[in-house]
PDB file of C-alpha atoms (C1' of nucleotides) in Angstrom:
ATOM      1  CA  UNK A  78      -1.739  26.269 -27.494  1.00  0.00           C
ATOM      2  CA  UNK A  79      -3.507  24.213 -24.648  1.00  0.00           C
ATOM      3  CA  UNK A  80      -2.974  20.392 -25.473  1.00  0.00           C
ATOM      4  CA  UNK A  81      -6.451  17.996 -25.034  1.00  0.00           C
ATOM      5  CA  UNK A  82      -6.525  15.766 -22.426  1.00  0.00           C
ATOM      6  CA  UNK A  83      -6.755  12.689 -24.543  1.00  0.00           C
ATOM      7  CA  UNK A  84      -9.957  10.292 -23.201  1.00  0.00           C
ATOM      8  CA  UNK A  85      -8.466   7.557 -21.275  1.00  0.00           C
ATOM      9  CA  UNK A  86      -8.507   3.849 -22.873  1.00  0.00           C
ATOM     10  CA  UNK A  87      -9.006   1.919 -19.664  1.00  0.00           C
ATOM     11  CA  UNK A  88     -12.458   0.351 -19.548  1.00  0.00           C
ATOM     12  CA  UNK A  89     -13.193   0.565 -15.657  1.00  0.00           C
ATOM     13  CA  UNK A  90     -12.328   4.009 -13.593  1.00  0.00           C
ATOM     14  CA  UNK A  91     -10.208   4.322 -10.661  1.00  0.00           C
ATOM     15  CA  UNK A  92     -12.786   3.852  -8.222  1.00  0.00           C
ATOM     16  CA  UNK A  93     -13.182   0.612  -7.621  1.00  0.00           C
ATOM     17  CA  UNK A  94      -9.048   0.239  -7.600  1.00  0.00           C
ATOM     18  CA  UNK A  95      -8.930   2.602  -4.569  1.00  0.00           C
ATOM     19  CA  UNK A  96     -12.018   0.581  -2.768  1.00  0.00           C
ATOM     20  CA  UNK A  97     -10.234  -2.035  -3.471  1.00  0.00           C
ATOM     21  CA  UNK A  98      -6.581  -0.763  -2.111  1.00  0.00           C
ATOM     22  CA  UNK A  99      -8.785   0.907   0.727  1.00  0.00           C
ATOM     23  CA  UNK A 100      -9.257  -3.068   2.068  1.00  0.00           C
ATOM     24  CA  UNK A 101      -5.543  -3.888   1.677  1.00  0.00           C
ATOM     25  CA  UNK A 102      -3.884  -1.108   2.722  1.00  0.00           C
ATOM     26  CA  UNK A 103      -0.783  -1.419   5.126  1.00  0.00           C
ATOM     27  CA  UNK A 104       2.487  -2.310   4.190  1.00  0.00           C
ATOM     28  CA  UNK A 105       1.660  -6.363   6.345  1.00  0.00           C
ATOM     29  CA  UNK A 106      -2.179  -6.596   5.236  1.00  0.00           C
ATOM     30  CA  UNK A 107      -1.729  -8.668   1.992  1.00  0.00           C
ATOM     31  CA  UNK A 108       0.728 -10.987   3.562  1.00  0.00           C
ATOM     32  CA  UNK A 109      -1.820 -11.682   5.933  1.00  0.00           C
ATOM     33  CA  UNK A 110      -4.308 -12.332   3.687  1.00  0.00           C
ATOM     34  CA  UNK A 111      -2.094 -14.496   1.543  1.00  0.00           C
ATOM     35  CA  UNK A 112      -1.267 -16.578   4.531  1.00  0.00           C
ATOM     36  CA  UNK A 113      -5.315 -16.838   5.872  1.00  0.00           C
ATOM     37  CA  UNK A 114      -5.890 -18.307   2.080  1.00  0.00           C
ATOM     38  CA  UNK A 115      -4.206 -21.056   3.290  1.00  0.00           C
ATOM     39  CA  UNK A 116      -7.071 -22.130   6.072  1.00  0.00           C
ATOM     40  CA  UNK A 117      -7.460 -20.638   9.555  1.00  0.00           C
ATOM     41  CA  UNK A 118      -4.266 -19.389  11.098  1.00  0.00           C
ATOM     42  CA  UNK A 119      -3.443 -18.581  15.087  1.00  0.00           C
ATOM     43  CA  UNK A 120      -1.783 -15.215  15.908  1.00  0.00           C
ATOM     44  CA  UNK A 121       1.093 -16.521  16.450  1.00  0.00           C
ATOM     45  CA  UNK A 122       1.141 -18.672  13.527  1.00  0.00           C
ATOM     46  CA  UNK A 123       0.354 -15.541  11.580  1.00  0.00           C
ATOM     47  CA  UNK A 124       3.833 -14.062  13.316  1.00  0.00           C
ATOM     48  CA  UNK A 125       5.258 -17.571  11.904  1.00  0.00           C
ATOM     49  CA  UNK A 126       4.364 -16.750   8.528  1.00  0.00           C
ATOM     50  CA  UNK A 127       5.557 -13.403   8.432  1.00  0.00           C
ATOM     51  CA  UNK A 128       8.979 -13.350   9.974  1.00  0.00           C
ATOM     52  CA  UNK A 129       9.410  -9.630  10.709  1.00  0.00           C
ATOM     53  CA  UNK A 130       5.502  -8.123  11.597  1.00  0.00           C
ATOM     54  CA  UNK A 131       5.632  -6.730  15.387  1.00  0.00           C
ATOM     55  CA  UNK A 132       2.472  -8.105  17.070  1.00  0.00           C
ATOM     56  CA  UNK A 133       1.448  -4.162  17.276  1.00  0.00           C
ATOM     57  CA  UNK A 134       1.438  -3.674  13.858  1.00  0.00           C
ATOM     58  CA  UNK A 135      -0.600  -7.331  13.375  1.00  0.00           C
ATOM     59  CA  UNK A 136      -2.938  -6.922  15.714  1.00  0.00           C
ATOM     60  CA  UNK A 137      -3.740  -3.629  14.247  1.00  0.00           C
ATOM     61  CA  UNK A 138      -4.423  -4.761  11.306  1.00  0.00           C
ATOM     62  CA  UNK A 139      -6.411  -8.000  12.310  1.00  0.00           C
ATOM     63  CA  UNK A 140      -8.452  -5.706  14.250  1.00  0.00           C
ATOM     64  CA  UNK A 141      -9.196  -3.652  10.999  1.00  0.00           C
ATOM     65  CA  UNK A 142      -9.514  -6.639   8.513  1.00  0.00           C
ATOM     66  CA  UNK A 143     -12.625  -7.583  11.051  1.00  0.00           C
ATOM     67  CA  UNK A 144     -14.032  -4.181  10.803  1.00  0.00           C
ATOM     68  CA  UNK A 145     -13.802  -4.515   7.610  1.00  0.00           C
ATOM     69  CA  UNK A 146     -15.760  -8.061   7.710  1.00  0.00           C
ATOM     70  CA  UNK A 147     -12.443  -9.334   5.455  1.00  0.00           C
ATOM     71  CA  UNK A 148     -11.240 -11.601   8.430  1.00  0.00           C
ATOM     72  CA  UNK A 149     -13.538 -13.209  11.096  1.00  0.00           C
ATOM     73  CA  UNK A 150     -11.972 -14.343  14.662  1.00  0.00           C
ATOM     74  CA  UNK A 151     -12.898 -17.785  16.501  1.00  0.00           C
ATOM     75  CA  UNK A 152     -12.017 -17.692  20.340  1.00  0.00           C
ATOM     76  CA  UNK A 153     -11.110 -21.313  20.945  1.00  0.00           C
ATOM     77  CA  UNK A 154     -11.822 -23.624  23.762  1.00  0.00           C
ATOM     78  CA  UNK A 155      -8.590 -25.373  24.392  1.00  0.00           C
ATOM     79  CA  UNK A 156      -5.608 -24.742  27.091  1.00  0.00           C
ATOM     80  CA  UNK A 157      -3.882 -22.211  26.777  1.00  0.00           C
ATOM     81  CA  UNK A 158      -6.498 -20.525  25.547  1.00  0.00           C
ATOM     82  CA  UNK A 159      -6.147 -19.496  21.808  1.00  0.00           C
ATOM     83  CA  UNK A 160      -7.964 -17.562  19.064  1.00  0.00           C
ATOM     84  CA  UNK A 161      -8.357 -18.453  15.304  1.00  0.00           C
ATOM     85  CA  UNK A 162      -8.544 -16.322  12.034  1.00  0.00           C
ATOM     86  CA  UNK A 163      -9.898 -16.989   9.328  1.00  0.00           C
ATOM     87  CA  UNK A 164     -11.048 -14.978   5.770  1.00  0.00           C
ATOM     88  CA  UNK A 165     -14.786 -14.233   5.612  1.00  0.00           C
ATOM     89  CA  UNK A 166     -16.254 -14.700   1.949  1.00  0.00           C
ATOM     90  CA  UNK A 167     -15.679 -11.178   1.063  1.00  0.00           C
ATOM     91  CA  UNK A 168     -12.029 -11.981   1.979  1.00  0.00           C
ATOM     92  CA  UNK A 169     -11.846 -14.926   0.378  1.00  0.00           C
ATOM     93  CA  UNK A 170     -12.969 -12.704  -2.812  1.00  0.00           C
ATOM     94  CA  UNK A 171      -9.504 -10.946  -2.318  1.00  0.00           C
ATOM     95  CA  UNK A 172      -7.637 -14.081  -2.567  1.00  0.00           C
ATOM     96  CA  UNK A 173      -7.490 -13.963  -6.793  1.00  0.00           C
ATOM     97  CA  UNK A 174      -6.347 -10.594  -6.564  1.00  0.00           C
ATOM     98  CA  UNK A 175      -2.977 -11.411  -4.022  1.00  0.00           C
ATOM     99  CA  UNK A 176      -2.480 -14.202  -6.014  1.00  0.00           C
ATOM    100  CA  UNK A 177      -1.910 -12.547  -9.307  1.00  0.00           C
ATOM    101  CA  UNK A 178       0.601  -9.854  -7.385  1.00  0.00           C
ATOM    102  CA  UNK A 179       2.131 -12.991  -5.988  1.00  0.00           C
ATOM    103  CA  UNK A 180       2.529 -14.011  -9.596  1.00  0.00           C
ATOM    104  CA  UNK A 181       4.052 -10.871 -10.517  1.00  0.00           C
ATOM    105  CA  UNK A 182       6.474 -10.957  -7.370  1.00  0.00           C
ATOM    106  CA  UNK A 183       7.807 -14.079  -8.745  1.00  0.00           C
ATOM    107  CA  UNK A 184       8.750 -12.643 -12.373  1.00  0.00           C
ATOM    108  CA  UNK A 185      10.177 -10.085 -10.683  1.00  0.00           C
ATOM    109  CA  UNK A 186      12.315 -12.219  -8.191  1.00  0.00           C
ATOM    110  CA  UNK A 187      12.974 -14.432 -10.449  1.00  0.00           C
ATOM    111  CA  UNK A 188      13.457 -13.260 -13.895  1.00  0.00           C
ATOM    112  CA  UNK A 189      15.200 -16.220 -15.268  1.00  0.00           C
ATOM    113  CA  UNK A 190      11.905 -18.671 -14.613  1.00  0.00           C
ATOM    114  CA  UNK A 191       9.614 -16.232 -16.910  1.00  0.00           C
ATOM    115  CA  UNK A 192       9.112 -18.140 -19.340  1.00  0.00           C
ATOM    116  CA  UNK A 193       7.717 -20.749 -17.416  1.00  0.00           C
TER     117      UNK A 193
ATOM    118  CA  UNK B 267       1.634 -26.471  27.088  1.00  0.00           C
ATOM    119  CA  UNK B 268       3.127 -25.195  23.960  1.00  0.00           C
ATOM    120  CA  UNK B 269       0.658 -24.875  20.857  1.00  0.00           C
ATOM    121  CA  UNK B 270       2.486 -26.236  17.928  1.00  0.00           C
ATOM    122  CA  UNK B 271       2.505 -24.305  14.926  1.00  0.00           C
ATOM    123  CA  UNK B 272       1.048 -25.651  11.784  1.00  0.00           C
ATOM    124  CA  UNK B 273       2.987 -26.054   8.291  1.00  0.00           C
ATOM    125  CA  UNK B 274       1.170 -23.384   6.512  1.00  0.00           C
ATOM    126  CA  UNK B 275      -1.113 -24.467   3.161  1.00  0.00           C
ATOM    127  CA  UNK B 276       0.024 -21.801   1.162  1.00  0.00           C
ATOM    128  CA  UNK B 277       2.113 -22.945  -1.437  1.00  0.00           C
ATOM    129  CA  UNK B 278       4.323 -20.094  -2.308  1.00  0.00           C
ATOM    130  CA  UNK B 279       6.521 -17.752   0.176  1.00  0.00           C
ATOM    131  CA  UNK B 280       5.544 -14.669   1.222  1.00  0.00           C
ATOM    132  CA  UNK B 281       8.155 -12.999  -0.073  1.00  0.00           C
ATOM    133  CA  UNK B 282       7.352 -12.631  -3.663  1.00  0.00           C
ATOM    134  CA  UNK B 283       4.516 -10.901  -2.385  1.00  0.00           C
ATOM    135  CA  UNK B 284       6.541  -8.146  -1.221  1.00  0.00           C
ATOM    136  CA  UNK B 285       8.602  -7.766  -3.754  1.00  0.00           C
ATOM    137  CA  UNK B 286       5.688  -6.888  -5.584  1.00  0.00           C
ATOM    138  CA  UNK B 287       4.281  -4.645  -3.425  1.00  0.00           C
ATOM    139  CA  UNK B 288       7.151  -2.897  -3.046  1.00  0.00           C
ATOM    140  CA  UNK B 289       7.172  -2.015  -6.404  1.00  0.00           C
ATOM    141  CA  UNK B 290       3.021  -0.971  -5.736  1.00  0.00           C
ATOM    142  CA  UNK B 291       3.637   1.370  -3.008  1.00  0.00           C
ATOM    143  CA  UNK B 292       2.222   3.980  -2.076  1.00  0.00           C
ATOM    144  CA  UNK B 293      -1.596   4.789  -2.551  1.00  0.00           C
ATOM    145  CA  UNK B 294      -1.477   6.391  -5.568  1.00  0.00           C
ATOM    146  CA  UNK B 295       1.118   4.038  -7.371  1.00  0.00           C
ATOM    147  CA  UNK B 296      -1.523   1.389  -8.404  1.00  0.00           C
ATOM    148  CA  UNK B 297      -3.563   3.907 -10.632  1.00  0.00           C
ATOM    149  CA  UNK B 298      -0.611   4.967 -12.155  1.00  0.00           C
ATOM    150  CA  UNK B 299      -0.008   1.921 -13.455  1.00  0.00           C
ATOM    151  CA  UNK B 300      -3.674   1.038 -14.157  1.00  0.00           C
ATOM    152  CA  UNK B 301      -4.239   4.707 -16.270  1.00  0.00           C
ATOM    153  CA  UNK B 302      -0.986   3.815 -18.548  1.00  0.00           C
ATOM    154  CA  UNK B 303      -2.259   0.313 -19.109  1.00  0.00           C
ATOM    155  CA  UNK B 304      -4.631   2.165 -21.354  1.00  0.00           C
ATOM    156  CA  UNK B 305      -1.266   3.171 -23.658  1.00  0.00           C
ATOM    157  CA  UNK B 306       1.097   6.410 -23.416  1.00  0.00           C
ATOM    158  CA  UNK B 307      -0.413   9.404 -21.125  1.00  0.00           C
ATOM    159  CA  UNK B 308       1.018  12.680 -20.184  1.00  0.00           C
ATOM    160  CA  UNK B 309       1.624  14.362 -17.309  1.00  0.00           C
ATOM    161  CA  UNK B 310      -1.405  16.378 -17.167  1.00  0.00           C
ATOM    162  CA  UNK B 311      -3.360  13.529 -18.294  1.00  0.00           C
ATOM    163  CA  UNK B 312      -2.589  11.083 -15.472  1.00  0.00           C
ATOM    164  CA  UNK B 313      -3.703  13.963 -13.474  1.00  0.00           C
ATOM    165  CA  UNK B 314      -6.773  13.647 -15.274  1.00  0.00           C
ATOM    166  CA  UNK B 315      -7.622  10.089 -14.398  1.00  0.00           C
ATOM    167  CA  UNK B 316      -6.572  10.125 -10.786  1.00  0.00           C
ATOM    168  CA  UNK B 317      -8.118  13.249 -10.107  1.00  0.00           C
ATOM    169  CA  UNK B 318      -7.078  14.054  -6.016  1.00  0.00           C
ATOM    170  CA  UNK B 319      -3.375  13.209  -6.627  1.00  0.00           C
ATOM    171  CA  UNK B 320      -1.219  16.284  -5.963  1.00  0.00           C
ATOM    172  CA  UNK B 321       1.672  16.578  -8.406  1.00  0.00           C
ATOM    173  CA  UNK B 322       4.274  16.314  -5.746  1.00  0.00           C
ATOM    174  CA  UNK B 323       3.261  13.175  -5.156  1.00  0.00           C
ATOM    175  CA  UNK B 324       2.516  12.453  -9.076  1.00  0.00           C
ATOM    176  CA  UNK B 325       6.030  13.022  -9.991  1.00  0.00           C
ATOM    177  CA  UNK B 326       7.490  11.485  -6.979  1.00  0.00           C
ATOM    178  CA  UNK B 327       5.891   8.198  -7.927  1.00  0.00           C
ATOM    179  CA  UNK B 328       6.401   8.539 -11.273  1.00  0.00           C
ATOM    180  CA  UNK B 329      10.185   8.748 -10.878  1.00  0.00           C
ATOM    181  CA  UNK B 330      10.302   5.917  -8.819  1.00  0.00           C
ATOM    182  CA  UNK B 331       8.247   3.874 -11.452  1.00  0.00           C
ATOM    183  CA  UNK B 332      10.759   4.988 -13.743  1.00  0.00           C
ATOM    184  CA  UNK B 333      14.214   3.943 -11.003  1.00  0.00           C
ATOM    185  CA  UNK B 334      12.233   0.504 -10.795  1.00  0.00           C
ATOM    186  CA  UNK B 335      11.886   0.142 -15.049  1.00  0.00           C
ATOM    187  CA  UNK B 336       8.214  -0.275 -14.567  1.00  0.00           C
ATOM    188  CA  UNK B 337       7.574   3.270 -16.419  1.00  0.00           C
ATOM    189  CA  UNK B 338       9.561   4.805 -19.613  1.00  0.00           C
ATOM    190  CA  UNK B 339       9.487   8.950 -19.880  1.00  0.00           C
ATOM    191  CA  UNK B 340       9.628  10.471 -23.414  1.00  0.00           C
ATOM    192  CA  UNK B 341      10.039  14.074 -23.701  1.00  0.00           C
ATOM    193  CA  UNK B 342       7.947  15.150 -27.199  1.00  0.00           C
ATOM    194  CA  UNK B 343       9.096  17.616 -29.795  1.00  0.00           C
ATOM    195  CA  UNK B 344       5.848  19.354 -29.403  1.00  0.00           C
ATOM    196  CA  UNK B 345       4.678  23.222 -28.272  1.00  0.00           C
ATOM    197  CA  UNK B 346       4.700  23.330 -25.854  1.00  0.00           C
ATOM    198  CA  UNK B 347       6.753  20.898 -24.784  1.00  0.00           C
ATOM    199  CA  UNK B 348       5.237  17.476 -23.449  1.00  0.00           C
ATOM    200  CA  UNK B 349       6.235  14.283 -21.784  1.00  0.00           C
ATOM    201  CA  UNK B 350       4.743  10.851 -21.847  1.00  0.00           C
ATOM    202  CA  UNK B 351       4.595   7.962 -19.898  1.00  0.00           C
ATOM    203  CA  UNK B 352       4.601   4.723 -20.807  1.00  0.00           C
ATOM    204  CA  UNK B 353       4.774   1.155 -19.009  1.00  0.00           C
ATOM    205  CA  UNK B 354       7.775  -1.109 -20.099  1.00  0.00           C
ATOM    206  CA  UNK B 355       8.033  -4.545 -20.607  1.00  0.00           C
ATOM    207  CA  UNK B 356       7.717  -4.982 -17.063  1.00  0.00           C
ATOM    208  CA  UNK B 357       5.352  -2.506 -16.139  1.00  0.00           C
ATOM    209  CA  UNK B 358       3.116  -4.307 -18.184  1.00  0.00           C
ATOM    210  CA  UNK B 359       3.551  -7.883 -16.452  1.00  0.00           C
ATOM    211  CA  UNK B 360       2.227  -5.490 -13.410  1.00  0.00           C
ATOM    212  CA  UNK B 361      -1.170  -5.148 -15.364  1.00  0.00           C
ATOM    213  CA  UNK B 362      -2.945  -8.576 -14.565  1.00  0.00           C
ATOM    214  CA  UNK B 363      -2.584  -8.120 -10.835  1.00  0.00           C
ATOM    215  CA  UNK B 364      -4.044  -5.023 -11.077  1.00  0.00           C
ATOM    216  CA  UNK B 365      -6.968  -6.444 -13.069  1.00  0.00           C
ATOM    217  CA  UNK B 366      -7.279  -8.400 -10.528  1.00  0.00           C
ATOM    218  CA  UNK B 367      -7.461  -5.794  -7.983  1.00  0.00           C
ATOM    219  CA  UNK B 368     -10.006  -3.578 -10.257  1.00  0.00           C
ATOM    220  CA  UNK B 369     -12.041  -6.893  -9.926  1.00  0.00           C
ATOM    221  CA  UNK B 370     -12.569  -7.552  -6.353  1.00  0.00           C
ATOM    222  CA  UNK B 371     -12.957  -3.705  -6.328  1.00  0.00           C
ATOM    223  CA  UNK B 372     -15.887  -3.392  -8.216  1.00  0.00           C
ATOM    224  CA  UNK B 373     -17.736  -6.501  -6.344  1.00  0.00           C
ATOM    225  CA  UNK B 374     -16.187  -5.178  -3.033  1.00  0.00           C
ATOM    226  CA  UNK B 375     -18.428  -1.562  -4.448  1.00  0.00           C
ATOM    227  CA  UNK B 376     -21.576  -2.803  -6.108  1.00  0.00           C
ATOM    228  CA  UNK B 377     -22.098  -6.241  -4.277  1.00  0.00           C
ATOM    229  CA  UNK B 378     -25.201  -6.623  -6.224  1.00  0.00           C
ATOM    230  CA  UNK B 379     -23.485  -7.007  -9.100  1.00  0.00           C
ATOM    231  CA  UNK B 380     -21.194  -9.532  -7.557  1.00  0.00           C
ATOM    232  CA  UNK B 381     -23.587 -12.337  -9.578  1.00  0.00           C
ATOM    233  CA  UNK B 382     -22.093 -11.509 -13.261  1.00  0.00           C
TER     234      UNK B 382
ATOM    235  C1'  DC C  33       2.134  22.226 -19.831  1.00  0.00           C
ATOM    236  C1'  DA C  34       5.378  19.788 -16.678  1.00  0.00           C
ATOM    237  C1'  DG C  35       7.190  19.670 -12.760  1.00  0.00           C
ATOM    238  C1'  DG C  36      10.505  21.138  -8.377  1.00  0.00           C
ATOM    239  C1'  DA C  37      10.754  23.383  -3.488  1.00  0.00           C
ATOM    240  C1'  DT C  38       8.856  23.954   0.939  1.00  0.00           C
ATOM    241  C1'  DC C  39       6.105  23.315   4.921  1.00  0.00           C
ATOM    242  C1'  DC C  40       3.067  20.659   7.445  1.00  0.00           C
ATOM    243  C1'  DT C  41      -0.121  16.798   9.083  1.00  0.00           C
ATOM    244  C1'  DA C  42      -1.421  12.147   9.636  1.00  0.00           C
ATOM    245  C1'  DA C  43      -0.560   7.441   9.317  1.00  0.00           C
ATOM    246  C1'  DT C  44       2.464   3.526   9.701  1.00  0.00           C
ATOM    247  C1'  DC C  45       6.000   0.937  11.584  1.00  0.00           C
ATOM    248  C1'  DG C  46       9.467  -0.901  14.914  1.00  0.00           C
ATOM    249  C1'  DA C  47      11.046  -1.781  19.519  1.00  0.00           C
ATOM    250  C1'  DT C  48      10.171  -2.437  24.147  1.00  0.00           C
ATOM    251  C1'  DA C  49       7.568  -3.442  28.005  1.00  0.00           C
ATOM    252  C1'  DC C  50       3.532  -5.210  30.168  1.00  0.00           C
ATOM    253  C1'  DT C  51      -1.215  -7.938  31.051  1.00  0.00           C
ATOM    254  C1'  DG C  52      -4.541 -11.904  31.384  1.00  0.00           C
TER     255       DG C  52
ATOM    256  C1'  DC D  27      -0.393 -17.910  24.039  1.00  0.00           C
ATOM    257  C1'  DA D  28      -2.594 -13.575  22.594  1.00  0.00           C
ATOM    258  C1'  DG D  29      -2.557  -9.591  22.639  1.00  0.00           C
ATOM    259  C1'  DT D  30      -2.395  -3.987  24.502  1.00  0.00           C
ATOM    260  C1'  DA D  31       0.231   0.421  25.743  1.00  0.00           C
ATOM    261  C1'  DT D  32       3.576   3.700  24.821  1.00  0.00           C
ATOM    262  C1'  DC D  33       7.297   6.175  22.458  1.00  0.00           C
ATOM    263  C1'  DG D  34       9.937   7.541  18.865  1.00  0.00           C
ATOM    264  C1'  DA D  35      11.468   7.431  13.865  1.00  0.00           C
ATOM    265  C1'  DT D  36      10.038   7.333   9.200  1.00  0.00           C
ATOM    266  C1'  DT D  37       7.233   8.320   5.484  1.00  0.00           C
ATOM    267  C1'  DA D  38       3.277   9.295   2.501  1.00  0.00           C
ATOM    268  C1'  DG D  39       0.536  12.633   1.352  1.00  0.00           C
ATOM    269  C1'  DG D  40      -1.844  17.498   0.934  1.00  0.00           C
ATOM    270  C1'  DA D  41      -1.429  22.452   0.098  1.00  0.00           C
ATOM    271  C1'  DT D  42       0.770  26.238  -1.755  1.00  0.00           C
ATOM    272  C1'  DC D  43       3.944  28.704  -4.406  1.00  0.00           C
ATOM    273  C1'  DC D  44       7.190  28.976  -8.124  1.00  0.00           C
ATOM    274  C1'  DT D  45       9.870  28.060 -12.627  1.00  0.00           C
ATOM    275  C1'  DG D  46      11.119  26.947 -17.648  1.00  0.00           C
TER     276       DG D  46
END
DNA sequence: CAGGATCCTAATCGATACTG
DNA sequence: CAGTATCGATTAGGATCCTG
């Protein structure tokens, strides 16, 4: 006997997750977003805040967060010359999103502080 | 001369966040978890819902869902026989961030709608 | 129905070196 | 400082076939 697929109880489908994963996809791409959310970051603060990202790997994905008109980049005037990032409001609409996985990551570092 | 770099603004450490998405990896892994939030599904069923997933890569995840204790197998006592899948305890502390994900999806997909 | 085994491609990442 | 270029290792994922 065949068994029924059984309709699924989850209101929204799977599309817009994917879109959504789509935007932060690469294993560095949500750390970099977390650490924009703070204000407009250099490159090589960006390296700062993310200890082990080779500048390959971040510039790659810089260069795709702008493509994706998630992250806009300021050329800046000064000496050396130096370039700013910052999230657009479409990636400031991300921000929510990393901070509820950052919530997560904490319950899961740190089981002991649940119940706070 | 040298640039300084500035404290960043963001209040937690980036390493909760990937500690989370370590547990999230892999393309495929966030639907999983989004599909059982809707209760207990089976095999075939979660193929269902995320319709291009291979089954390699279904029960690859799956098993490392289950290694992490985000998923729980049951075999059923049916013809012919069945499993389900089910999130745990933790699993389902998983399910807000991927609300929040689902979220920014659907505004990132139907901007118009981005007003409700 | 629920998967494991195999083969293959594409993407990602890391390290190193180099440019303006 | 802010990247780009290149190479090599790893891995995720797709397709297909097969089993209990």
């Amino acid at each position: 006997m065949v068994l029924k697929i059984r309709k699924t109880k989850v209101a929204a489908p799977a599309c817009p997750l994917t879109a959504c994963m789509a935007v932060m996809k690469g294993a560095w791409t949500p750390n970099i977003i977390w650490s924009l959310s703070g204000g407009p970051r250099r490159f090589g603060e960006l390296q700062h805040d993310i200890p082990r990202v080779s500048s390959k790997v971040l510039s790659q994905r810089l260069r795709e967060l702008q493509a994706r008109r998630v992250v806009r980049r300021r050329v800046l005037d000064t000496s050396p010359p130096s370039a700013e990032y910052e999230l657009t409001e479409l990636g400031l609409e991300l921000v929510p999103a990393i901070q509820a996985i950052v919530r997560v990551g904490v319950k899961i570092a740190h089981p002991e502080r649940a119940a706070a």
